[in-house]
XYZ file of C-alpha atoms in Angstrom:
678
model
C -9.387 -21.526 -98.665
C -11.565 -23.039 -95.839
C -14.245 -21.004 -94.207
C -13.312 -19.431 -90.791
C -14.283 -21.466 -87.807
C -16.960 -20.205 -85.311
C -15.565 -20.705 -81.902
C -16.853 -19.765 -78.457
C -14.325 -20.171 -75.539
C -14.725 -19.803 -71.767
C -12.611 -20.048 -68.638
C -13.956 -21.095 -65.289
C -15.669 -18.280 -63.500
C -13.533 -16.824 -60.608
C -15.422 -16.692 -57.375
C -16.206 -13.155 -56.290
C -14.858 -13.375 -52.657
C -11.190 -12.819 -53.188
C -8.254 -11.630 -55.318
C -6.857 -13.314 -58.394
C -3.554 -15.084 -57.669
C -0.985 -16.740 -59.849
C -2.648 -20.112 -59.534
C -5.756 -18.685 -61.172
C -3.610 -17.195 -63.881
C -2.472 -20.632 -65.224
C -6.002 -20.950 -66.661
C -6.661 -17.515 -67.950
C -3.276 -17.129 -69.597
C -3.459 -20.446 -71.403
C -7.029 -19.701 -72.600
C -6.122 -16.326 -73.801
C -3.053 -17.698 -75.698
C -5.321 -20.215 -77.426
C -7.936 -17.608 -78.326
C -5.325 -15.179 -79.638
C -3.874 -17.917 -81.796
C -7.321 -18.642 -83.225
C -7.955 -14.998 -83.932
C -4.454 -14.611 -85.696
C -5.521 -17.561 -87.829
C -8.584 -15.619 -89.018
C -11.192 -17.686 -87.115
C -14.271 -16.048 -85.566
C -13.342 -16.717 -81.978
C -15.027 -15.168 -78.964
C -13.781 -15.433 -75.334
C -16.331 -14.798 -72.581
C -16.133 -15.187 -68.814
C -17.754 -13.716 -65.693
C -17.332 -13.431 -61.963
C -19.199 -16.238 -60.086
C -21.153 -14.229 -57.565
C -23.775 -16.409 -55.764
C -23.848 -18.605 -52.617
C -23.768 -18.499 -48.843
C -20.080 -17.651 -48.860
C -20.630 -14.359 -50.632
C -23.591 -13.549 -48.391
C -21.648 -14.271 -45.198
C -18.533 -12.339 -46.331
C -20.626 -9.319 -47.202
C -22.320 -9.501 -43.864
C -18.954 -9.680 -42.100
C -17.793 -6.546 -43.962
C -20.977 -4.660 -43.274
C -21.973 -4.228 -46.909
C -24.525 -5.700 -49.217
C -23.595 -8.713 -51.451
C -24.133 -6.538 -54.475
C -21.587 -4.023 -53.202
C -19.144 -6.847 -52.473
C -19.366 -8.401 -55.926
C -19.226 -5.058 -57.705
C -15.925 -4.227 -55.964
C -14.416 -7.592 -56.651
C -15.579 -7.441 -60.409
C -13.686 -4.232 -60.803
C -10.558 -5.710 -59.237
C -10.691 -8.916 -61.197
C -11.261 -7.041 -64.463
C -8.306 -4.793 -63.890
C -5.964 -7.634 -62.973
C -6.972 -9.642 -66.082
C -6.538 -6.675 -68.351
C -3.101 -5.918 -67.007
C -2.076 -9.560 -67.583
C -3.326 -8.941 -71.226
C -6.097 -11.513 -70.836
C -8.395 -10.135 -73.556
C -11.960 -11.127 -72.976
C -14.559 -10.295 -75.593
C -16.965 -9.998 -72.661
C -16.271 -10.247 -68.883
C -19.657 -10.218 -67.075
C -21.281 -11.384 -63.786
C -23.502 -14.260 -62.947
C -25.660 -11.855 -60.979
C -27.224 -10.518 -64.175
C -30.607 -10.371 -65.796
C -29.502 -12.618 -68.585
C -28.349 -15.321 -66.280
C -31.560 -15.030 -64.126
C -33.615 -15.504 -67.317
C -31.523 -18.332 -68.793
C -31.320 -20.285 -65.454
C -35.023 -20.078 -64.927
C -35.648 -21.114 -68.607
C -33.304 -24.138 -68.295
C -34.960 -25.151 -64.982
C -38.439 -24.897 -66.539
C -37.386 -27.021 -69.496
C -35.898 -29.599 -67.238
C -39.001 -29.647 -65.068
C -41.350 -29.939 -68.025
C -39.243 -32.837 -69.407
C -39.573 -34.697 -66.041
C -35.908 -34.184 -64.902
C -36.807 -32.288 -61.604
C -37.816 -34.154 -58.519
C -38.572 -32.997 -54.940
C -38.042 -34.698 -51.676
C -37.525 -33.903 -47.974
C -33.840 -33.601 -46.914
C -32.526 -33.635 -43.302
C -29.583 -31.473 -42.809
C -27.808 -29.423 -40.217
C -29.239 -25.958 -39.223
C -27.400 -23.242 -37.370
C -29.750 -22.082 -34.621
C -27.794 -18.833 -34.197
C -27.586 -17.802 -37.813
C -30.929 -19.270 -38.580
C -29.659 -20.959 -41.765
C -29.091 -24.416 -43.139
C -25.446 -25.331 -43.436
C -23.663 -26.621 -46.437
C -21.308 -29.543 -45.725
C -18.276 -27.311 -45.893
C -19.771 -25.041 -43.186
C -19.707 -27.842 -40.697
C -16.588 -28.893 -38.771
C -15.910 -31.550 -36.210
C -14.016 -34.767 -35.551
C -13.522 -37.323 -38.280
C -15.533 -40.449 -37.629
C -12.877 -42.629 -39.107
C -9.539 -41.349 -37.673
C -10.684 -38.992 -34.992
C -8.775 -36.127 -36.534
C -10.154 -32.812 -35.147
C -11.269 -29.767 -37.035
C -12.429 -31.533 -40.185
C -15.046 -30.474 -42.598
C -18.393 -32.042 -42.863
C -17.872 -33.940 -46.170
C -14.387 -35.288 -46.025
C -11.304 -35.623 -43.766
C -8.138 -33.900 -44.969
C -6.139 -36.109 -42.636
C -7.156 -39.606 -43.741
C -9.126 -38.840 -46.888
C -12.364 -40.451 -45.639
C -15.637 -39.147 -47.100
C -18.878 -39.196 -45.015
C -22.180 -37.555 -44.457
C -22.155 -34.471 -42.133
C -24.361 -36.331 -39.679
C -21.543 -38.801 -39.228
C -19.154 -36.141 -38.037
C -18.366 -36.232 -34.304
C -18.862 -33.143 -32.157
C -20.152 -31.040 -35.070
C -20.178 -27.302 -34.947
C -21.048 -24.548 -37.283
C -18.055 -23.055 -39.035
C -20.110 -19.817 -39.390
C -21.123 -19.127 -35.800
C -19.439 -21.907 -33.792
C -22.923 -23.055 -32.549
C -23.803 -26.635 -32.250
C -26.050 -27.406 -35.250
C -29.429 -29.162 -35.058
C -31.069 -31.427 -37.604
C -34.083 -30.058 -39.516
C -36.088 -31.245 -42.570
C -36.549 -29.164 -45.734
C -37.990 -29.800 -49.125
C -35.304 -29.811 -51.806
C -35.263 -29.865 -55.618
C -33.219 -32.419 -57.425
C -31.955 -32.669 -60.984
C -32.358 -36.301 -62.133
C -28.748 -36.808 -63.254
C -29.369 -40.483 -63.206
C -31.527 -40.235 -66.356
C -28.401 -39.226 -68.273
C -26.099 -42.143 -67.281
C -25.891 -43.645 -70.773
C -25.437 -40.337 -72.600
C -22.643 -39.334 -70.263
C -20.841 -42.637 -70.584
C -20.770 -42.083 -74.384
C -20.064 -38.305 -74.307
C -17.199 -38.564 -71.800
C -15.462 -41.129 -74.133
C -16.132 -39.226 -77.380
C -12.868 -37.337 -77.422
C -14.306 -34.264 -75.617
C -12.000 -34.936 -72.653
C -8.339 -35.849 -72.037
C -8.049 -39.576 -71.414
C -7.039 -39.203 -67.688
C -10.070 -37.064 -67.065
C -12.360 -39.483 -68.859
C -10.915 -42.341 -66.840
C -11.527 -40.387 -63.500
C -15.123 -39.740 -64.565
C -15.589 -43.412 -65.323
C -15.177 -44.079 -61.659
C -18.236 -41.960 -60.898
C -20.209 -43.433 -63.848
C -19.379 -46.994 -63.003
C -20.429 -46.603 -59.412
C -23.751 -45.064 -60.476
C -24.788 -41.513 -60.583
C -26.836 -39.848 -57.911
C -29.507 -37.189 -58.387
C -28.132 -33.694 -57.752
C -29.519 -31.325 -55.180
C -29.965 -28.009 -56.969
C -31.742 -25.956 -54.306
C -30.819 -24.068 -51.162
C -33.016 -22.496 -48.527
C -33.197 -18.845 -47.569
C -31.237 -16.909 -46.511
C -29.125 -17.332 -49.643
C -27.608 -14.893 -52.188
C -28.720 -16.059 -55.615
C -31.760 -16.540 -57.897
C -35.091 -17.643 -56.391
C -36.385 -20.834 -58.024
C -39.508 -20.096 -60.161
C -42.746 -20.970 -58.376
C -40.842 -21.833 -55.171
C -40.705 -18.887 -52.700
C -37.807 -19.068 -50.255
C -35.903 -21.658 -52.418
C -32.877 -20.640 -54.357
C -30.796 -22.175 -57.185
C -27.602 -23.753 -55.790
C -24.657 -21.588 -56.986
C -23.319 -24.492 -59.165
C -26.501 -24.593 -61.192
C -26.475 -20.973 -62.352
C -22.636 -20.598 -62.499
C -22.122 -22.537 -65.799
C -25.250 -20.909 -67.204
C -23.174 -17.770 -66.679
C -21.224 -18.724 -69.825
C -24.320 -18.501 -71.864
C -25.381 -15.266 -70.085
C -22.082 -13.646 -70.789
C -22.293 -14.519 -74.440
C -25.932 -13.393 -74.636
C -24.825 -10.012 -73.207
C -22.080 -9.887 -75.815
C -24.638 -10.586 -78.579
C -26.602 -7.585 -77.339
C -23.512 -5.410 -77.886
C -22.662 -6.889 -81.256
C -25.705 -7.215 -83.523
C -23.747 -9.419 -85.977
C -23.676 -12.203 -83.276
C -26.595 -14.669 -82.983
C -26.946 -16.462 -79.638
C -28.863 -19.447 -81.011
C -26.271 -20.167 -83.728
C -23.746 -20.971 -80.957
C -26.018 -22.585 -78.334
C -28.878 -24.337 -80.131
C -28.872 -28.104 -80.472
C -27.018 -29.116 -83.606
C -24.978 -25.886 -83.830
C -21.923 -26.055 -86.110
C -20.069 -23.601 -83.885
C -17.415 -24.941 -81.529
C -17.634 -24.601 -77.794
C -14.595 -25.046 -75.537
C -14.383 -24.781 -71.711
C -10.934 -24.390 -70.027
C -11.123 -25.482 -66.324
C -9.013 -26.754 -63.448
C -9.215 -30.417 -62.462
C -11.009 -29.700 -59.189
C -14.290 -28.863 -60.908
C -14.447 -31.573 -63.599
C -17.594 -33.250 -62.201
C -19.593 -30.046 -62.559
C -18.474 -29.385 -66.077
C -18.272 -32.856 -67.507
C -21.238 -34.554 -65.793
C -23.733 -32.010 -64.431
C -23.411 -29.372 -67.069
C -23.604 -31.559 -70.241
C -26.617 -33.338 -68.705
C -28.372 -29.976 -67.971
C -27.715 -28.835 -71.521
C -28.935 -32.157 -72.986
C -32.140 -32.129 -70.911
C -32.931 -28.467 -71.707
C -32.342 -28.859 -75.459
C -29.046 -27.007 -75.810
C -25.865 -28.113 -77.427
C -23.020 -29.662 -75.397
C -19.325 -28.556 -75.371
C -17.014 -29.560 -78.144
C -14.325 -30.127 -75.589
C -13.544 -29.493 -71.939
C -9.851 -28.702 -71.529
C -8.630 -29.550 -68.080
C -5.374 -28.433 -66.404
C -3.583 -29.080 -63.161
C -2.679 -26.823 -60.178
C 0.183 -24.413 -59.761
C 3.011 -25.167 -57.244
C 5.821 -22.839 -56.496
C 9.345 -24.188 -55.949
C 7.900 -27.685 -55.896
C 5.347 -26.949 -53.076
C 1.855 -25.720 -52.605
C 1.599 -21.930 -52.666
C 2.307 -20.635 -49.155
C 1.666 -17.272 -47.557
C 4.367 -17.682 -44.981
C 6.926 -18.527 -47.662
C 5.717 -15.676 -49.787
C 4.799 -17.936 -52.689
C 1.056 -17.304 -52.446
C 1.320 -14.469 -54.933
C -1.616 -12.328 -55.866
C -1.811 -11.156 -59.505
C -1.543 -7.582 -58.379
C 1.517 -8.197 -56.234
C 3.234 -9.811 -59.214
C 2.318 -6.905 -61.484
C 3.674 -4.448 -58.937
C 7.095 -5.970 -59.452
C 7.401 -7.787 -62.790
C 6.218 -7.594 -66.457
C 3.154 -9.811 -67.145
C 4.860 -11.197 -70.234
C 7.537 -12.863 -68.201
C 4.857 -15.030 -66.538
C 2.889 -15.625 -69.783
C 6.027 -16.931 -71.420
C 7.034 -19.064 -68.508
C 3.566 -20.667 -68.231
C 3.589 -21.244 -72.023
C 6.988 -22.998 -71.731
C 5.546 -25.319 -69.106
C 2.018 -26.069 -70.220
C 1.315 -29.305 -72.092
C -2.042 -30.660 -73.047
C -2.261 -32.880 -69.988
C -3.567 -32.397 -66.487
C -0.239 -32.403 -64.629
C 0.472 -29.646 -62.126
C 2.675 -26.808 -63.290
C 5.657 -25.901 -61.060
C 6.950 -22.339 -61.068
C 10.509 -22.623 -59.898
C 11.480 -19.004 -59.199
C 15.181 -19.506 -60.108
C 14.238 -21.327 -63.322
C 11.711 -18.535 -64.061
C 14.436 -15.931 -63.969
C 16.867 -18.009 -66.010
C 14.414 -19.109 -68.662
C 12.922 -15.675 -69.428
C 16.327 -14.060 -69.473
C 17.882 -16.785 -71.681
C 14.981 -17.340 -74.098
C 13.337 -14.017 -74.545
C 16.162 -11.464 -73.928
C 19.148 -13.688 -74.810
C 17.678 -15.318 -77.911
C 14.633 -13.553 -79.402
C 15.159 -9.936 -78.623
C 18.884 -10.347 -79.119
C 18.439 -10.954 -82.812
C 16.793 -7.543 -83.353
C 19.193 -5.636 -81.011
C 22.181 -7.199 -82.808
C 21.004 -6.227 -86.356
C 18.977 -2.972 -86.049
C 21.931 -0.773 -85.264
C 23.849 -1.793 -88.424
C 20.705 -1.259 -90.620
C 20.103 2.170 -89.221
C 23.775 3.307 -89.216
C 24.654 1.781 -92.581
C 21.523 2.086 -94.611
C 19.299 4.709 -92.955
C 17.117 2.051 -91.389
C 16.087 0.476 -94.642
C 16.203 -3.245 -95.166
C 17.849 -4.420 -98.408
C 16.075 -7.014 -100.492
C 18.683 -9.732 -100.329
C 18.094 -12.967 -98.356
C 21.491 -14.002 -97.105
C 20.264 -17.277 -95.646
C 17.626 -18.898 -97.934
C 18.035 -22.407 -96.409
C 17.524 -21.064 -92.850
C 14.592 -18.946 -94.030
C 13.069 -22.062 -95.539
C 13.474 -23.918 -92.194
C 11.513 -21.097 -90.455
C 8.747 -21.461 -93.079
C 8.624 -25.225 -92.800
C 8.329 -25.057 -89.009
C 5.076 -22.990 -89.112
C 2.616 -25.875 -89.507
C 4.058 -27.836 -86.610
C 4.031 -24.821 -84.299
C 0.430 -24.090 -85.303
C -0.480 -27.673 -84.628
C 1.044 -27.361 -81.155
C -0.929 -24.302 -80.486
C -4.150 -25.825 -81.672
C -3.567 -28.889 -79.368
C -2.794 -26.554 -76.428
C 0.657 -28.048 -76.234
C 2.211 -24.697 -75.612
C 5.416 -26.153 -74.191
C 6.123 -27.914 -77.443
C 5.408 -24.776 -79.487
C 7.796 -22.782 -77.299
C 10.562 -25.487 -77.631
C 10.254 -25.380 -81.491
C 10.241 -21.542 -81.611
C 13.329 -21.354 -79.393
C 15.077 -23.944 -81.555
C 14.587 -21.627 -84.463
C 15.900 -18.590 -82.426
C 18.947 -20.738 -81.578
C 19.596 -21.363 -85.219
C 19.199 -17.689 -86.139
C 21.568 -16.567 -83.438
C 24.140 -19.228 -84.389
C 24.019 -18.120 -88.033
C 24.410 -14.435 -87.129
C 27.283 -15.291 -84.791
C 28.867 -17.260 -87.623
C 28.511 -14.352 -90.038
C 29.704 -11.835 -87.500
C 28.437 -8.601 -89.093
C 30.147 -6.600 -86.337
C 33.492 -7.835 -87.724
C 32.587 -7.331 -91.279
C 31.454 -3.799 -90.558
C 35.073 -2.919 -89.800
C 36.270 -4.335 -93.187
C 36.362 -2.191 -96.292
C 34.018 -3.335 -99.096
C 31.818 -5.496 -96.780
C 29.006 -3.103 -96.218
C 26.597 -4.835 -98.659
C 27.252 -8.160 -96.896
C 26.585 -6.571 -93.535
C 23.229 -5.148 -94.777
C 22.151 -8.524 -96.299
C 22.971 -10.384 -93.066
C 21.193 -7.875 -90.870
C 18.131 -7.608 -93.161
C 17.872 -11.444 -92.996
C 18.246 -11.348 -89.208
C 15.442 -8.829 -88.879
C 13.163 -10.918 -91.110
C 13.871 -14.031 -88.985
C 13.123 -12.062 -85.906
C 9.897 -10.956 -87.466
C 8.838 -14.554 -87.990
C 9.631 -15.451 -84.457
C 7.490 -12.555 -83.287
C 4.598 -13.859 -85.322
C 4.966 -17.294 -83.755
C 5.127 -15.804 -80.226
C 2.420 -13.263 -80.655
C -0.323 -15.303 -78.894
C 1.906 -15.455 -75.834
C 3.582 -12.071 -75.934
C 1.125 -9.466 -77.328
C 3.025 -6.467 -75.848
C 6.237 -7.689 -77.381
C 4.555 -8.141 -80.675
C 2.971 -4.655 -80.528
C 6.385 -3.013 -79.883
C 7.999 -5.194 -82.562
C 5.290 -4.128 -85.103
C 6.110 -0.454 -84.264
C 9.795 -1.112 -84.878
C 9.158 -3.083 -88.093
C 6.806 -0.406 -89.325
C 4.042 -2.945 -89.985
C 0.326 -3.263 -89.193
C -0.831 -5.942 -86.759
C 0.927 -9.215 -87.649
C -1.309 -12.134 -88.590
C -0.318 -15.831 -88.654
C -0.369 -16.009 -92.504
C 2.190 -13.085 -92.503
C 4.986 -15.540 -91.710
C 5.266 -16.273 -95.440
C 6.078 -12.631 -96.181
C 9.661 -11.291 -96.519
C 10.406 -7.639 -95.839
C 12.445 -6.332 -98.756
C 13.374 -2.718 -99.496
C 11.430 -1.876 -96.314
C 11.845 1.115 -93.978
C 12.157 0.368 -90.270
C 11.371 2.715 -87.451
C 14.083 3.500 -84.752
C 14.812 0.572 -82.586
C 13.992 0.659 -78.865
C 14.675 -1.903 -76.228
C 11.930 -4.479 -76.471
C 12.473 -6.345 -73.272
C 14.830 -6.127 -70.313
C 16.290 -8.961 -68.162
C 14.548 -9.986 -64.924
C 16.442 -8.751 -61.907
C 16.487 -11.479 -59.248
C 16.078 -8.715 -56.576
C 12.665 -7.877 -58.109
C 11.538 -11.525 -57.649
C 12.821 -11.388 -54.048
C 10.857 -8.246 -53.422
C 7.740 -9.812 -54.832
C 8.147 -12.767 -52.515
C 8.759 -10.563 -49.542
C 5.659 -8.479 -50.391
C 3.601 -11.689 -50.547
C 4.816 -13.035 -47.240
C 2.116 -13.161 -44.665
C 1.743 -14.643 -41.156
C -1.197 -17.011 -40.838
C -1.111 -17.036 -37.125
C -3.537 -14.293 -36.474
C -5.515 -14.440 -39.849
C -9.245 -14.981 -39.123
C -11.331 -17.220 -41.261
C -13.731 -16.196 -44.085
C -15.739 -18.609 -46.222
C -14.596 -19.173 -49.777
C -16.500 -20.372 -52.836
C -16.984 -23.919 -51.734
C -17.377 -23.173 -48.134
C -13.769 -23.741 -47.279
C -12.231 -21.358 -44.832
C -9.634 -18.904 -46.152
C -7.567 -16.158 -44.623
C -9.250 -12.747 -44.499
C -7.065 -9.742 -43.971
C -9.122 -8.053 -41.229
C -10.534 -9.345 -38.021
C -13.313 -7.780 -36.041
C -11.983 -5.020 -33.771
C -11.786 -5.402 -30.083
C -11.328 -2.542 -27.530
C -8.315 -2.170 -25.319
C -10.084 -3.472 -22.244
C -10.783 -6.830 -24.045
C -7.124 -7.022 -25.029
C -5.886 -6.150 -21.545
C -8.039 -8.910 -20.067
C -5.762 -11.500 -21.735
C -3.412 -12.905 -19.010
C -0.243 -13.739 -20.966
C 2.383 -15.555 -18.924
C 5.899 -17.013 -19.345
C 5.682 -20.805 -18.968
C 8.414 -23.413 -18.579
C 7.790 -26.735 -20.358
C 8.435 -29.372 -17.666
C 7.189 -32.315 -19.759
C 6.161 -32.785 -23.398
C 4.642 -36.052 -24.723
C 2.626 -37.293 -27.588
C -1.082 -38.080 -26.916
C -2.047 -41.588 -27.688
C -4.797 -41.702 -30.283
C -4.306 -38.114 -31.432
C -2.367 -37.331 -34.626
C -1.676 -33.590 -33.964
C -1.577 -33.179 -30.196
C 1.154 -32.867 -27.651
C 0.426 -32.853 -23.933
C 2.471 -30.160 -22.239
C 3.021 -29.847 -18.441
C 3.808 -26.159 -17.793
C 5.282 -24.366 -14.875
C 3.768 -20.823 -14.552
C 5.411 -19.946 -11.264
C 2.855 -20.649 -8.565
C 1.253 -23.675 -10.219
C 1.503 -26.202 -12.976
C -0.906 -26.535 -15.930
C -1.749 -29.214 -18.327
C -2.178 -27.932 -21.963
C -2.900 -29.790 -25.189
C -1.301 -28.192 -28.301
C -1.650 -29.238 -31.924
C 2.037 -28.884 -32.710
C 3.109 -32.454 -32.921
C 3.950 -32.299 -36.698
C 6.668 -29.667 -35.953
C 8.083 -31.373 -32.945
C 8.364 -35.153 -33.689
C 10.604 -35.514 -30.652
C 8.556 -33.815 -27.896
C 11.275 -34.329 -25.299
C 13.333 -31.678 -27.135
C 10.872 -29.065 -25.789
C 11.403 -29.857 -22.215
C 13.131 -27.083 -20.234
C 12.198 -24.447 -22.847
C 10.386 -21.215 -22.042
C 7.356 -20.276 -23.961
C 4.272 -18.052 -23.607
C 0.722 -19.081 -22.697
C -2.643 -17.558 -22.215
C -3.324 -18.385 -18.565
C -6.858 -17.133 -18.163
C -8.413 -19.059 -21.069
C -11.379 -21.102 -19.902
C -10.437 -24.793 -19.500
C -11.547 -26.937 -22.290
C -12.679 -30.563 -21.805
C -11.217 -32.755 -24.486
C -11.437 -36.514 -25.164
C -7.971 -36.873 -23.862
C -8.382 -34.681 -20.733
C -8.771 -31.086 -19.750
C -6.609 -28.345 -21.435
C -5.941 -25.554 -18.986
C -4.832 -22.715 -21.293
C -3.116 -22.209 -24.597
C 0.495 -21.844 -25.684
C 1.306 -19.355 -28.412
C 2.759 -20.544 -31.793
C 2.935 -19.230 -35.346
C 3.376 -20.672 -38.803
C 1.349 -22.160 -41.743
C 1.175 -25.681 -40.298
C 2.870 -28.978 -40.823
C 6.602 -28.854 -39.934
C 6.431 -25.007 -40.008
C 4.975 -24.375 -36.597
C 7.087 -22.371 -34.153
C 6.473 -21.963 -30.437
C 6.917 -18.354 -29.375
C 9.502 -17.692 -26.726
C 10.106 -14.734 -24.390
C 13.408 -12.736 -24.284
C 16.178 -14.306 -22.367
C 16.064 -13.629 -18.616
C 12.322 -14.250 -18.359
C 11.138 -16.492 -15.524
C 8.087 -18.861 -15.252
C 5.006 -17.087 -14.136
C 5.979 -13.546 -15.157
C 3.102 -11.731 -16.780
C 3.877 -10.302 -20.247
C 2.518 -6.758 -20.639
């Protein structure tokens, strides 16, 4: 028998500025399934992770909430940990990047890189927010795209035309933090000489460590020539100060992956039998696997292996990349109720439903996973309740009623039992390759055969015939044994079902090798329902609970500087609210604005005068003339704003997530232009 493998597994570190949602869970569930499979096979497998806690976004969000960054990340860590535990994601250690181990390791790696000549310094000119007194990352700058003139674009790329550019090329730049016009300032920055690792990375990315589409994507970066990587940020910044450089901090993406090492080092301190160096030193025979989303490939498959190489540590055995989650074929949407937080899901449905559905959809590629809610209900009910659990519920009653719950020794279907045995290597191979969908297909094919055989034998009919009790017991004992084997094959995906099945089967924890065992002359415990069907009403309730209006949601910075919805805006007093002059307006004319992708020019009648208003609702009203004659509501005392296309003299009110889902608000019937809304 071969020696157990030594395996260390990580998932990407969730950023500590928001809740876990079902998109995140695609990664953690698949990692957990793979780790559970390895442990069932008897391998020494350890799964570590941590909250990613540093950066300007954390600092700014904590400031907005009136708390310290430490208080913010502590609260988020508790929430994340609970959500993961309730989804049965079983980490050996869940830690934080804001830890003494991470500070020590990040500084050590930096010093090793500096001593080896891989750190350079040079002056960088970048935007500075004069109000917040801080340098601005690219994603904290917004303005007009220099290529297509789309407004409200970030400082590094345009979401409208896809152009990439330097922040200094952005037209009419403004700080996304304070709204102030940024100014250019010089600052000394530290750079990791990624260019020195070009040849190593070209070989490593083609060595089988990555899926081929990922390696092909990275080849585009490598073929165009790598650039040195800016690893420093100026104060104020929440993170680790760079050794010997007061006021300079490690960029969050430098210490974040080091957090994998730090979490494992923390685990080693808790488990004396573990040795940190035996997993991380150069030449280690242990295996190291990262599970990540396709949006952070460059950090994990270019910057990270180069850092490890330069600092004298081992590189990953493989980086396993997955796609995004869509719901009902579209991006997750708060307005549609499909942006579903992990806790909202858990408030309505069993975590094992989602674990199985993801498993049934996850291949080893990088394609996006679509969660069709109707298919979700049908698949779980059909496969888990209608096929797997159905076998046990069909047979258990006859065993308890006819033989006191004791399984007879006879195998009534030796050929079928042999097929189950023969399928185990292929299912194991699929798990090992992370082709969970294939594993689920093969397992459900076995369940179909077992159900078909039981239906053909019809023990419920035989039980009514005199002299057939022995046959009934043989059929049902065989059915229970086939069910047991299915549970073993499904245990990495459905640990709760496996635990309850183990109690019913009166067995200790089932291991993978146990699929060769046959329960004969074995006492069962009373049977209890192992799983119930999903009620569509519960899915509908979950969606409704997740539905949010984005119209009034203020912006808060996320992990990469992107702006995300924050549930609470700063309070205003009643006098400030009462100062808003909200009027009924009649749309006299609506027309597209030449040279603007999003804008309509509206001529509004507000009773005693007409106003010209520009509104970014073009995507929802491709035929602007259809709006003419309609009543809407506008803020009449908003300060006029000079735009490239003219002056906008107010603002109309609309709601919706964007795109075609924007809806102009209308007053009740009977309203007249110019009426003030109170």
